[in-house]
Amino acid sequence: MIVASCAELLLLINGMEIHGLVTKLGFINMGNSAVGSSFIYFYSMCGCMEDGALVFDEMPVTDVVAWTALVIGYVQNDESEKGLERLCEMHRVGGDGERPNSRTFEGGFKACGNLGALLEGKCLHGLVVKTGIGSTEGSCIVDVCYWCLFKIWVEFRVLASVLANAGYWSISRWSCYQLSAFGVWFGLFSIAEKLFDRVRDGNKESWNIMVFEYSKVGLESKCLELFTEMQHLGIEFDSNSLVSVISSCSRLGATRLGRSLHCYVIKNSMRENVSIANSLIDMYGKSGNSVIAWKIFSRARKDTVTWNTLISSYIRSGRSTDALGLFDKMVSEGFKPNLATLVTVLSACSHIASLEKGEQIHSYAKDEGFEFDISLSTALVDMYAKCGQLDKSRNFFDAMKEKDVISWNVMISGYGMHGDAESAIEIFKQMEQSNVRPNELTFLAVLSACTHAGLVGEGKNFFDRMRDYALSPNLKHYSCMVDL
């Protein structure tokens, strides 16, 4: 966990010091691949793939997580050819616990896209079909979505190349802007930045597109970096960029910059913009400052998202009763709750075990035709289970026409928290029979159920079976086993 933190913060020196300590203690040579995998991830994030590859080559035991970290690390560091070579090696020499999973194939497709390697991409697609990874709902994205993206990436690269070679940058500058944003959206950041650099001038449209797209795909640091550069160059930013930057501040916890943007909003009389107000409420709510969030809310023009944002903020800060009161106020003032509102307030009912309020919301959802939405149905299963109505929770769960991994996890957790380990295990077995693959949280839920019931042998069996799904235990799984 410490190494992963160093990776996220790009603390190369600190991470290398920890690597020295780990080597001295002999952790990597103990036959547990988790520590080695974390260092591969760390070095790839810090742009030191040679060091990451050395760690991998020195590991006595490797698994799918280590291989995948290596493949994706190469791809993210613009060494796609090496990434493909390692994927081929993994397929050739890997044992039972080292078969490529959906994440590995994702890296492979990106490598093929970066290289414009259509033939290799077709081979990879064939391997996905052959191994059956594309046959499960949880990973069918590899078989369909990533293959489609791969083809688009290849076409995109060809288009960009043709435009460059033909010298069309000055003729179709706007095309370049759009290609740049397109590249960001599909994760081709190096290409997008090269395209953007071609027209890096005072044109505000291109800058605003890049700021917006960086935030949209979760590159918050890049978003803030580009926005700061815009300010230094005196380039005007639009409301979409402002919302994107405030949202990025919220996700990164950069409250100081967020407050300065709030001052800018007040100074430039932009408080009437609903989207900006919503992003500010979200930022202050996530930073634990619900007083300022409420002040902005009370003065803002409101839409349904405004109410949802503050309700979510209250629940996150442990004020579920206040969240339900705000929901009642929302309805009384004539605002119509949407699906997101109902899912959110049901979670508030779950937190304080308010069965009466939960049943009222269930009745409202039924009248509005939301009852059969998978996210709402899952929230209802969770609410009834946490309110002690296990039979009602199970009946509703069984009636669901479609279930995702969250639905199964919620039902398993419901039985586990009430000490009914046998039913939790039964649901787990049903899940395995379905087309939904268990994830890390599924195993955590079933391990917790075994812990509550003292089922040591069964718990150990489930812990060992995580490898069957190419899943690596994390600290929570180990803690649960120590508890068991």
Tab-separated table of C-alpha atoms in Angstrom:
chain	number	residue	atom	x	y	z
A	1	MET	CA	0.000	0.000	0.000
A	2	ILE	CA	2.880	2.362	0.781
A	3	VAL	CA	4.557	1.578	-2.538
A	4	ALA	CA	1.277	2.208	-4.378
A	5	SER	CA	1.026	5.592	-2.607
A	6	CYS	CA	4.568	6.451	-3.735
A	7	ALA	CA	3.526	5.506	-7.277
A	8	GLU	CA	0.427	7.731	-7.245
A	9	LEU	CA	2.434	10.663	-5.852
A	10	LEU	CA	5.423	9.969	-8.164
A	11	LEU	CA	7.782	9.839	-5.152
A	12	LEU	CA	10.661	8.058	-6.888
A	13	ILE	CA	13.306	8.537	-4.153
A	14	ASN	CA	10.969	7.407	-1.359
A	15	GLY	CA	9.882	4.378	-3.343
A	16	MET	CA	13.479	3.400	-4.099
A	17	GLU	CA	14.325	3.641	-0.386
A	18	ILE	CA	11.428	1.300	0.398
A	19	HIS	CA	12.632	-1.016	-2.381
A	20	GLY	CA	16.013	-1.157	-0.649
A	21	LEU	CA	14.363	-2.034	2.653
A	22	VAL	CA	12.189	-4.691	1.025
A	23	THR	CA	15.225	-6.240	-0.667
A	24	LYS	CA	17.091	-6.271	2.645
A	25	LEU	CA	14.156	-8.000	4.364
A	26	GLY	CA	13.825	-10.482	1.495
A	27	PHE	CA	10.097	-9.926	0.945
A	28	ILE	CA	10.243	-10.269	-2.839
A	29	ASN	CA	11.981	-13.647	-2.550
A	30	MET	CA	9.367	-15.076	-0.179
A	31	GLY	CA	7.229	-16.407	-3.018
A	32	ASN	CA	4.493	-13.739	-2.676
A	33	SER	CA	4.150	-11.799	-5.916
A	34	ALA	CA	2.082	-8.937	-4.448
A	35	VAL	CA	5.109	-6.942	-3.245
A	36	GLY	CA	6.993	-7.397	-6.523
A	37	SER	CA	3.914	-6.406	-8.536
A	38	SER	CA	3.547	-3.200	-6.535
A	39	PHE	CA	7.138	-2.216	-7.394
A	40	ILE	CA	6.576	-2.922	-11.101
A	41	TYR	CA	3.553	-0.581	-10.925
A	42	PHE	CA	5.598	1.994	-8.977
A	43	TYR	CA	8.487	2.095	-11.452
A	44	SER	CA	6.120	2.226	-14.445
A	45	MET	CA	4.264	5.197	-12.941
A	46	CYS	CA	7.584	6.975	-12.334
A	47	GLY	CA	8.702	6.336	-15.936
A	48	CYS	CA	11.445	3.866	-14.974
A	49	MET	CA	10.336	0.761	-16.855
A	50	GLU	CA	13.841	-0.733	-17.014
A	51	ASP	CA	13.815	-0.915	-13.217
A	52	GLY	CA	10.278	-2.321	-13.258
A	53	ALA	CA	11.351	-5.041	-15.708
A	54	LEU	CA	14.355	-5.890	-13.502
A	55	VAL	CA	12.039	-6.362	-10.511
A	56	PHE	CA	9.852	-8.673	-12.589
A	57	ASP	CA	12.796	-10.718	-13.882
A	58	GLU	CA	14.108	-11.204	-10.326
A	59	MET	CA	10.769	-12.387	-8.917
A	60	PRO	CA	10.879	-16.133	-8.074
A	61	VAL	CA	7.076	-16.385	-8.406
A	62	THR	CA	4.946	-14.378	-10.841
A	63	ASP	CA	1.208	-14.298	-11.413
A	64	VAL	CA	-1.259	-12.593	-13.748
A	65	VAL	CA	-1.094	-9.370	-11.687
A	66	ALA	CA	2.687	-9.085	-12.098
A	67	TRP	CA	2.564	-9.841	-15.826
A	68	THR	CA	-0.289	-7.376	-16.357
A	69	ALA	CA	1.527	-4.617	-14.443
A	70	LEU	CA	4.545	-5.198	-16.686
A	71	VAL	CA	2.577	-5.191	-19.972
A	72	ILE	CA	0.525	-2.105	-19.097
A	73	GLY	CA	3.607	-0.365	-17.705
A	74	TYR	CA	5.397	-0.691	-21.032
A	75	VAL	CA	2.341	0.558	-22.949
A	76	GLN	CA	1.875	3.563	-20.663
A	77	ASN	CA	5.542	4.449	-21.080
A	78	ASP	CA	5.358	4.482	-24.893
A	79	GLU	CA	7.139	1.135	-25.214
A	80	SER	CA	4.241	-0.705	-26.799
A	81	GLU	CA	6.460	-3.112	-28.734
A	82	LYS	CA	8.020	-4.400	-25.520
A	83	GLY	CA	4.555	-4.623	-23.974
A	84	LEU	CA	3.402	-6.889	-26.815
A	85	GLU	CA	6.559	-8.980	-26.548
A	86	ARG	CA	5.938	-9.546	-22.842
A	87	LEU	CA	2.291	-10.433	-23.499
A	88	CYS	CA	3.400	-13.052	-26.043
A	89	GLU	CA	5.940	-14.390	-23.547
A	90	MET	CA	3.236	-14.552	-20.869
A	91	HIS	CA	1.000	-16.571	-23.179
A	92	ARG	CA	3.870	-18.878	-24.123
A	93	VAL	CA	5.428	-19.677	-20.731
A	94	GLY	CA	2.794	-18.699	-18.158
A	95	GLY	CA	1.363	-21.295	-15.790
A	96	ASP	CA	-2.224	-21.716	-14.559
A	97	GLY	CA	-2.144	-18.568	-12.447
A	98	GLU	CA	-0.491	-16.551	-15.188
A	99	ARG	CA	-3.072	-16.576	-17.979
A	100	PRO	CA	-3.893	-13.140	-19.440
A	101	ASN	CA	-7.075	-11.572	-18.067
A	102	SER	CA	-9.269	-8.772	-19.399
A	103	ARG	CA	-6.907	-6.103	-18.029
A	104	THR	CA	-3.903	-7.742	-19.746
A	105	PHE	CA	-5.740	-7.887	-23.067
A	106	GLU	CA	-6.753	-4.254	-22.672
A	107	GLY	CA	-3.061	-3.351	-22.500
A	108	GLY	CA	-2.366	-5.551	-25.511
A	109	PHE	CA	-5.022	-3.876	-27.644
A	110	LYS	CA	-3.719	-0.437	-26.683
A	111	ALA	CA	-0.219	-1.528	-27.678
A	112	CYS	CA	-1.490	-2.721	-31.072
A	113	GLY	CA	-3.359	0.547	-31.524
A	114	ASN	CA	-0.289	2.622	-30.656
A	115	LEU	CA	1.820	0.645	-33.132
A	116	GLY	CA	-0.851	0.517	-35.839
A	117	ALA	CA	-0.344	-3.262	-35.722
A	118	LEU	CA	-3.540	-4.525	-37.324
A	119	LEU	CA	-2.320	-8.108	-37.853
A	120	GLU	CA	-1.154	-8.468	-34.240
A	121	GLY	CA	-4.450	-6.969	-33.077
A	122	LYS	CA	-6.388	-9.581	-35.050
A	123	CYS	CA	-4.270	-12.350	-33.483
A	124	LEU	CA	-4.954	-10.924	-30.032
A	125	HIS	CA	-8.671	-10.786	-30.782
A	126	GLY	CA	-8.535	-14.440	-31.832
A	127	LEU	CA	-6.829	-15.346	-28.549
A	128	VAL	CA	-9.532	-13.530	-26.568
A	129	VAL	CA	-12.228	-15.538	-28.353
A	130	LYS	CA	-10.283	-18.791	-27.952
A	131	THR	CA	-9.658	-18.372	-24.217
A	132	GLY	CA	-13.323	-17.575	-23.612
A	133	ILE	CA	-12.639	-14.357	-21.706
A	134	GLY	CA	-15.068	-12.557	-23.992
A	135	SER	CA	-17.859	-14.998	-23.123
A	136	THR	CA	-18.502	-13.614	-19.635
A	137	GLU	CA	-20.517	-10.489	-19.036
A	138	GLY	CA	-17.866	-9.029	-16.760
A	139	SER	CA	-15.220	-9.044	-19.465
A	140	CYS	CA	-17.125	-9.009	-22.742
A	141	ILE	CA	-15.878	-5.441	-23.075
A	142	VAL	CA	-12.589	-6.976	-24.217
A	143	ASP	CA	-14.231	-8.946	-27.002
A	144	VAL	CA	-16.370	-6.104	-28.309
A	145	CYS	CA	-15.433	-2.673	-27.000
A	146	TYR	CA	-11.647	-2.924	-26.986
A	147	TRP	CA	-11.582	-4.489	-30.418
A	148	CYS	CA	-13.708	-1.622	-31.753
A	149	LEU	CA	-11.502	0.925	-29.988
A	150	PHE	CA	-8.397	-0.739	-31.367
A	151	LYS	CA	-9.692	-0.418	-34.938
A	152	ILE	CA	-10.609	3.226	-34.338
A	153	TRP	CA	-7.152	3.921	-32.856
A	154	VAL	CA	-5.463	2.484	-35.947
A	155	GLU	CA	-7.681	4.565	-38.249
A	156	PHE	CA	-7.096	7.620	-36.064
A	157	ARG	CA	-3.334	7.233	-36.253
A	158	VAL	CA	-3.469	6.844	-40.042
A	159	LEU	CA	-5.655	9.970	-40.322
A	160	ALA	CA	-3.324	11.965	-38.083
A	161	SER	CA	-0.316	10.775	-40.074
A	162	VAL	CA	-1.908	11.735	-43.394
A	163	LEU	CA	-2.812	15.209	-42.104
A	164	ALA	CA	0.761	15.729	-40.828
A	165	ASN	CA	2.477	14.538	-43.964
A	166	ALA	CA	0.194	16.556	-46.214
A	167	GLY	CA	0.812	19.724	-44.214
A	168	TYR	CA	-2.866	20.288	-43.495
A	169	TRP	CA	-2.385	21.697	-40.017
A	170	SER	CA	-2.731	25.285	-41.166
A	171	ILE	CA	-5.646	24.470	-43.503
A	172	SER	CA	-7.749	22.572	-40.987
A	173	ARG	CA	-6.769	23.839	-37.575
A	174	TRP	CA	-10.183	23.001	-36.116
A	175	SER	CA	-9.830	19.412	-37.360
A	176	CYS	CA	-6.598	19.272	-35.419
A	177	TYR	CA	-8.361	20.499	-32.281
A	178	GLN	CA	-11.030	17.827	-32.625
A	179	LEU	CA	-8.499	15.082	-33.366
A	180	SER	CA	-6.603	16.162	-30.274
A	181	ALA	CA	-9.702	15.853	-28.076
A	182	PHE	CA	-10.520	12.530	-29.759
A	183	GLY	CA	-7.045	11.268	-28.906
A	184	VAL	CA	-7.471	12.221	-25.239
A	185	TRP	CA	-10.823	10.463	-25.044
A	186	PHE	CA	-9.412	7.214	-26.377
A	187	GLY	CA	-6.400	7.304	-24.075
A	188	LEU	CA	-3.862	8.199	-26.798
A	189	PHE	CA	-2.486	11.003	-24.691
A	190	SER	CA	0.916	11.238	-26.350
A	191	ILE	CA	-0.722	11.622	-29.783
A	192	ALA	CA	-3.313	14.061	-28.466
A	193	GLU	CA	-0.631	16.240	-26.924
A	194	LYS	CA	1.435	16.219	-30.118
A	195	LEU	CA	-1.615	17.306	-32.099
A	196	PHE	CA	-2.403	19.963	-29.520
A	197	ASP	CA	1.203	21.213	-29.530
A	198	ARG	CA	0.920	21.729	-33.302
A	199	VAL	CA	-1.631	24.475	-32.709
A	200	ARG	CA	-0.580	25.605	-29.227
A	201	ASP	CA	-1.418	29.270	-29.594
A	202	GLY	CA	-3.885	31.687	-28.074
A	203	ASN	CA	-6.907	29.931	-29.528
A	204	LYS	CA	-9.149	29.393	-26.503
A	205	GLU	CA	-11.251	26.622	-28.083
A	206	SER	CA	-8.375	24.144	-28.267
A	207	TRP	CA	-7.283	24.819	-24.686
A	208	ASN	CA	-10.808	24.517	-23.321
A	209	ILE	CA	-11.366	21.240	-25.189
A	210	MET	CA	-8.193	19.751	-23.709
A	211	VAL	CA	-9.003	20.896	-20.149
A	212	PHE	CA	-12.514	19.448	-20.418
A	213	GLU	CA	-11.348	16.132	-21.905
A	214	TYR	CA	-8.540	15.641	-19.376
A	215	SER	CA	-11.049	15.996	-16.549
A	216	LYS	CA	-13.571	13.732	-18.259
A	217	VAL	CA	-11.158	10.808	-18.541
A	218	GLY	CA	-9.868	11.180	-14.970
A	219	LEU	CA	-6.550	12.942	-15.647
A	220	GLU	CA	-7.159	15.549	-12.953
A	221	SER	CA	-3.520	16.589	-12.519
A	222	LYS	CA	-3.162	17.206	-16.275
A	223	CYS	CA	-6.398	19.174	-16.235
A	224	LEU	CA	-5.154	21.482	-13.444
A	225	GLU	CA	-1.717	21.813	-15.028
A	226	LEU	CA	-3.158	22.937	-18.363
A	227	PHE	CA	-5.644	25.267	-16.677
A	228	THR	CA	-2.844	26.913	-14.674
A	229	GLU	CA	-0.892	27.418	-17.905
A	230	MET	CA	-3.979	28.996	-19.479
A	231	GLN	CA	-4.151	31.483	-16.611
A	232	HIS	CA	-0.463	32.400	-16.951
A	233	LEU	CA	-0.887	32.958	-20.708
A	234	GLY	CA	-4.066	34.977	-20.206
A	235	ILE	CA	-6.199	32.587	-22.284
A	236	GLU	CA	-9.907	32.918	-21.557
A	237	PHE	CA	-11.594	29.807	-20.156
A	238	ASP	CA	-15.259	28.957	-20.536
A	239	SER	CA	-17.769	27.670	-17.984
A	240	ASN	CA	-17.211	24.038	-19.026
A	241	SER	CA	-13.504	24.371	-18.266
A	242	LEU	CA	-14.271	25.989	-14.925
A	243	VAL	CA	-16.623	23.152	-13.964
A	244	SER	CA	-14.005	20.614	-15.101
A	245	VAL	CA	-11.272	22.228	-13.012
A	246	ILE	CA	-13.463	22.538	-9.890
A	247	SER	CA	-14.442	18.870	-10.287
A	248	SER	CA	-10.764	17.940	-10.623
A	249	CYS	CA	-9.977	19.916	-7.454
A	250	SER	CA	-12.764	18.002	-5.730
A	251	ARG	CA	-11.388	14.594	-6.762
A	252	LEU	CA	-7.788	15.510	-5.868
A	253	GLY	CA	-8.663	17.268	-2.623
A	254	ALA	CA	-7.043	20.475	-3.918
A	255	THR	CA	-9.245	22.726	-1.788
A	256	ARG	CA	-6.912	25.749	-1.861
A	257	LEU	CA	-7.147	26.053	-5.658
A	258	GLY	CA	-10.848	25.250	-5.430
A	259	ARG	CA	-11.408	28.147	-3.018
A	260	SER	CA	-9.543	30.550	-5.279
A	261	LEU	CA	-11.811	29.447	-8.142
A	262	HIS	CA	-14.815	30.043	-5.888
A	263	CYS	CA	-13.547	33.607	-5.346
A	264	TYR	CA	-13.222	33.999	-9.114
A	265	VAL	CA	-16.835	32.830	-9.551
A	266	ILE	CA	-18.093	35.410	-7.019
A	267	LYS	CA	-15.936	38.205	-8.448
A	268	ASN	CA	-17.148	37.574	-12.001
A	269	SER	CA	-20.825	37.154	-11.041
A	270	MET	CA	-20.974	33.534	-12.235
A	271	ARG	CA	-22.928	32.191	-9.253
A	272	GLU	CA	-26.079	31.981	-11.345
A	273	ASN	CA	-24.540	29.203	-13.461
A	274	VAL	CA	-26.151	26.022	-12.122
A	275	SER	CA	-23.358	23.681	-13.258
A	276	ILE	CA	-20.696	25.822	-11.547
A	277	ALA	CA	-22.742	25.977	-8.342
A	278	ASN	CA	-23.224	22.203	-8.407
A	279	SER	CA	-19.484	21.587	-8.808
A	280	LEU	CA	-18.704	23.935	-5.889
A	281	ILE	CA	-21.268	22.206	-3.640
A	282	ASP	CA	-19.709	18.868	-4.539
A	283	MET	CA	-16.174	20.138	-3.852
A	284	TYR	CA	-16.982	21.577	-0.418
A	285	GLY	CA	-19.110	18.548	0.446
A	286	LYS	CA	-16.306	16.120	-0.350
A	287	SER	CA	-13.824	18.182	1.666
A	288	GLY	CA	-16.136	17.931	4.706
A	289	ASN	CA	-17.194	21.593	4.674
A	290	SER	CA	-20.953	21.094	4.561
A	291	VAL	CA	-21.630	24.581	6.020
A	292	ILE	CA	-20.218	26.365	2.940
A	293	ALA	CA	-21.844	23.726	0.703
A	294	TRP	CA	-25.201	24.599	2.281
A	295	LYS	CA	-24.612	28.366	1.859
A	296	ILE	CA	-23.883	27.945	-1.860
A	297	PHE	CA	-26.904	25.655	-2.182
A	298	SER	CA	-29.269	28.085	-0.455
A	299	ARG	CA	-28.277	30.962	-2.766
A	300	ALA	CA	-28.036	29.010	-6.034
A	301	ARG	CA	-30.531	28.474	-8.802
A	302	LYS	CA	-31.347	24.803	-8.398
A	303	ASP	CA	-31.965	21.796	-10.576
A	304	THR	CA	-32.315	18.136	-9.596
A	305	VAL	CA	-28.531	17.675	-9.719
A	306	THR	CA	-28.111	20.499	-7.163
A	307	TRP	CA	-30.347	18.688	-4.673
A	308	ASN	CA	-28.692	15.321	-5.389
A	309	THR	CA	-25.240	16.794	-4.816
A	310	LEU	CA	-26.044	18.199	-1.372
A	311	ILE	CA	-27.960	15.056	-0.343
A	312	SER	CA	-24.907	12.959	-1.298
A	313	SER	CA	-22.667	15.369	0.616
A	314	TYR	CA	-24.752	14.923	3.777
A	315	ILE	CA	-24.690	11.124	3.512
A	316	ARG	CA	-20.915	11.121	2.953
A	317	SER	CA	-20.396	13.182	6.130
A	318	GLY	CA	-22.590	10.837	8.209
A	319	ARG	CA	-25.683	13.087	8.236
A	320	SER	CA	-28.143	10.592	6.776
A	321	THR	CA	-31.107	11.958	8.782
A	322	ASP	CA	-30.433	15.466	7.411
A	323	ALA	CA	-30.152	13.963	3.918
A	324	LEU	CA	-33.632	12.450	4.222
A	325	GLY	CA	-34.962	15.784	5.505
A	326	LEU	CA	-33.444	17.508	2.480
A	327	PHE	CA	-35.108	14.947	0.221
A	328	ASP	CA	-38.509	15.782	1.770
A	329	LYS	CA	-37.795	19.502	1.239
A	330	MET	CA	-36.888	18.804	-2.386
A	331	VAL	CA	-40.231	17.095	-3.027
A	332	SER	CA	-42.204	19.756	-1.134
A	333	GLU	CA	-40.655	22.513	-3.285
A	334	GLY	CA	-41.842	20.816	-6.459
A	335	PHE	CA	-38.593	19.256	-7.696
A	336	LYS	CA	-39.010	15.786	-9.170
A	337	PRO	CA	-36.502	13.215	-7.879
A	338	ASN	CA	-34.732	11.222	-10.566
A	339	LEU	CA	-33.235	7.750	-10.434
A	340	ALA	CA	-29.958	9.024	-8.934
A	341	THR	CA	-31.904	10.808	-6.167
A	342	LEU	CA	-33.770	7.650	-5.180
A	343	VAL	CA	-30.654	5.456	-5.172
A	344	THR	CA	-28.885	8.054	-2.999
A	345	VAL	CA	-31.663	8.452	-0.430
A	346	LEU	CA	-32.099	4.673	-0.207
A	347	SER	CA	-28.456	4.487	0.872
A	348	ALA	CA	-29.301	7.031	3.609
A	349	CYS	CA	-32.153	4.751	4.742
A	350	SER	CA	-29.699	1.836	4.801
A	351	HIS	CA	-27.200	3.763	6.961
A	352	ILE	CA	-29.733	4.542	9.701
A	353	ALA	CA	-31.932	1.429	9.165
A	354	SER	CA	-35.001	3.569	8.437
A	355	LEU	CA	-37.400	0.916	7.136
A	356	GLU	CA	-40.463	3.165	7.067
A	357	LYS	CA	-38.760	5.820	4.931
A	358	GLY	CA	-37.215	3.149	2.718
A	359	GLU	CA	-40.618	1.623	2.029
A	360	GLN	CA	-42.019	5.070	1.151
A	361	ILE	CA	-39.232	5.591	-1.372
A	362	HIS	CA	-39.795	2.070	-2.746
A	363	SER	CA	-43.471	2.897	-3.261
A	364	TYR	CA	-42.558	6.172	-5.022
A	365	ALA	CA	-40.056	4.381	-7.263
A	366	LYS	CA	-42.677	1.790	-8.179
A	367	ASP	CA	-45.206	4.489	-9.118
A	368	GLU	CA	-42.604	6.259	-11.278
A	369	GLY	CA	-41.573	3.055	-13.076
A	370	PHE	CA	-38.040	2.975	-11.639
A	371	GLU	CA	-38.425	-0.289	-9.744
A	372	PHE	CA	-36.862	-2.493	-12.415
A	373	ASP	CA	-33.720	-0.414	-12.899
A	374	ILE	CA	-30.752	-2.534	-11.812
A	375	SER	CA	-29.109	0.186	-9.665
A	376	LEU	CA	-32.356	0.989	-7.850
A	377	SER	CA	-33.231	-2.681	-7.379
A	378	THR	CA	-29.780	-3.272	-5.882
A	379	ALA	CA	-30.251	-0.300	-3.526
A	380	LEU	CA	-33.594	-1.765	-2.398
A	381	VAL	CA	-32.014	-5.181	-1.746
A	382	ASP	CA	-29.344	-3.431	0.346
A	383	MET	CA	-31.869	-1.278	2.229
A	384	TYR	CA	-34.152	-4.178	3.192
A	385	ALA	CA	-31.184	-6.310	4.271
A	386	LYS	CA	-29.716	-3.552	6.456
A	387	CYS	CA	-33.136	-2.898	7.974
A	388	GLY	CA	-33.298	-6.545	9.054
A	389	GLN	CA	-35.845	-7.607	6.423
A	390	LEU	CA	-33.769	-10.437	4.944
A	391	ASP	CA	-36.710	-12.382	3.507
A	392	LYS	CA	-37.995	-9.284	1.727
A	393	SER	CA	-34.480	-8.493	0.514
A	394	ARG	CA	-34.062	-12.033	-0.855
A	395	ASN	CA	-37.476	-12.058	-2.535
A	396	PHE	CA	-36.693	-8.779	-4.259
A	397	PHE	CA	-33.257	-10.066	-5.251
A	398	ASP	CA	-34.721	-13.263	-6.743
A	399	ALA	CA	-37.260	-11.206	-8.707
A	400	MET	CA	-34.567	-9.112	-10.392
A	401	LYS	CA	-34.479	-9.943	-14.106
A	402	GLU	CA	-30.926	-8.660	-14.431
A	403	LYS	CA	-28.159	-8.705	-11.822
A	404	ASP	CA	-24.668	-7.225	-11.955
A	405	VAL	CA	-21.712	-7.943	-9.680
A	406	ILE	CA	-22.855	-5.250	-7.212
A	407	SER	CA	-26.289	-6.894	-6.870
A	408	TRP	CA	-24.716	-10.255	-5.999
A	409	ASN	CA	-22.235	-8.643	-3.597
A	410	VAL	CA	-24.988	-6.769	-1.754
A	411	MET	CA	-27.035	-9.941	-1.210
A	412	ILE	CA	-23.996	-11.897	0.002
A	413	SER	CA	-23.073	-9.025	2.373
A	414	GLY	CA	-26.666	-8.859	3.633
A	415	TYR	CA	-26.609	-12.475	4.735
A	416	GLY	CA	-23.070	-12.122	6.088
A	417	MET	CA	-23.863	-9.173	8.365
A	418	HIS	CA	-26.768	-11.132	9.875
A	419	GLY	CA	-24.626	-14.210	10.502
A	420	ASP	CA	-26.298	-16.417	7.892
A	421	ALA	CA	-23.113	-17.738	6.289
A	422	GLU	CA	-24.811	-20.736	4.670
A	423	SER	CA	-27.139	-18.488	2.664
A	424	ALA	CA	-24.239	-16.194	1.763
A	425	ILE	CA	-22.296	-19.182	0.408
A	426	GLU	CA	-25.402	-20.381	-1.448
A	427	ILE	CA	-25.709	-16.990	-3.192
A	428	PHE	CA	-21.996	-17.096	-4.049
A	429	LYS	CA	-22.460	-20.488	-5.694
A	430	GLN	CA	-25.462	-19.187	-7.653
A	431	MET	CA	-23.322	-16.273	-8.802
A	432	GLU	CA	-20.708	-18.679	-10.117
A	433	GLN	CA	-23.445	-20.460	-12.078
A	434	SER	CA	-24.521	-17.138	-13.616
A	435	ASN	CA	-22.631	-15.141	-16.243
A	436	VAL	CA	-21.285	-12.655	-13.663
A	437	ARG	CA	-17.714	-13.096	-12.419
A	438	PRO	CA	-16.962	-12.518	-8.711
A	439	ASN	CA	-14.608	-9.626	-7.956
A	440	GLU	CA	-12.466	-8.664	-4.952
A	441	LEU	CA	-15.483	-7.311	-3.032
A	442	THR	CA	-17.416	-10.539	-3.634
A	443	PHE	CA	-14.708	-12.547	-1.931
A	444	LEU	CA	-14.444	-9.994	0.873
A	445	ALA	CA	-18.197	-10.332	1.473
A	446	VAL	CA	-18.159	-14.145	1.561
A	447	LEU	CA	-15.022	-14.172	3.753
A	448	SER	CA	-16.757	-11.784	6.190
A	449	ALA	CA	-19.754	-14.131	6.262
A	450	CYS	CA	-17.457	-17.067	7.094
A	451	THR	CA	-15.811	-14.962	9.812
A	452	HIS	CA	-19.138	-14.136	11.482
A	453	ALA	CA	-20.045	-17.829	11.523
A	454	GLY	CA	-16.576	-19.163	12.395
A	455	LEU	CA	-16.326	-21.260	9.222
A	456	VAL	CA	-12.531	-21.482	9.116
A	457	GLY	CA	-12.179	-24.248	6.514
A	458	GLU	CA	-14.715	-22.706	4.147
A	459	GLY	CA	-13.115	-19.280	4.513
A	460	LYS	CA	-9.654	-20.655	3.725
A	461	ASN	CA	-11.104	-22.381	0.656
A	462	PHE	CA	-12.680	-19.166	-0.638
A	463	PHE	CA	-9.452	-17.249	0.006
A	464	ASP	CA	-7.472	-19.780	-2.033
A	465	ARG	CA	-10.052	-19.688	-4.838
A	466	MET	CA	-9.402	-16.013	-5.562
A	467	ARG	CA	-6.568	-17.153	-7.828
A	468	ASP	CA	-9.102	-19.067	-9.966
A	469	TYR	CA	-10.451	-15.670	-11.019
A	470	ALA	CA	-6.996	-14.054	-11.390
A	471	LEU	CA	-7.664	-11.924	-8.297
A	472	SER	CA	-4.986	-10.970	-5.768
A	473	PRO	CA	-5.914	-10.571	-2.085
A	474	ASN	CA	-5.449	-7.079	-0.661
A	475	LEU	CA	-4.980	-5.920	2.918
A	476	LYS	CA	-8.706	-6.234	3.686
A	477	HIS	CA	-8.775	-9.879	2.605
A	478	TYR	CA	-5.724	-10.673	4.753
A	479	SER	CA	-7.219	-8.812	7.731
A	480	CYS	CA	-10.428	-10.774	7.330
A	481	MET	CA	-8.462	-14.058	7.336
A	482	VAL	CA	-6.561	-13.033	10.528
A	483	ASP	CA	-9.941	-12.250	12.063
A	484	LEU	CA	-11.321	-15.610	10.899
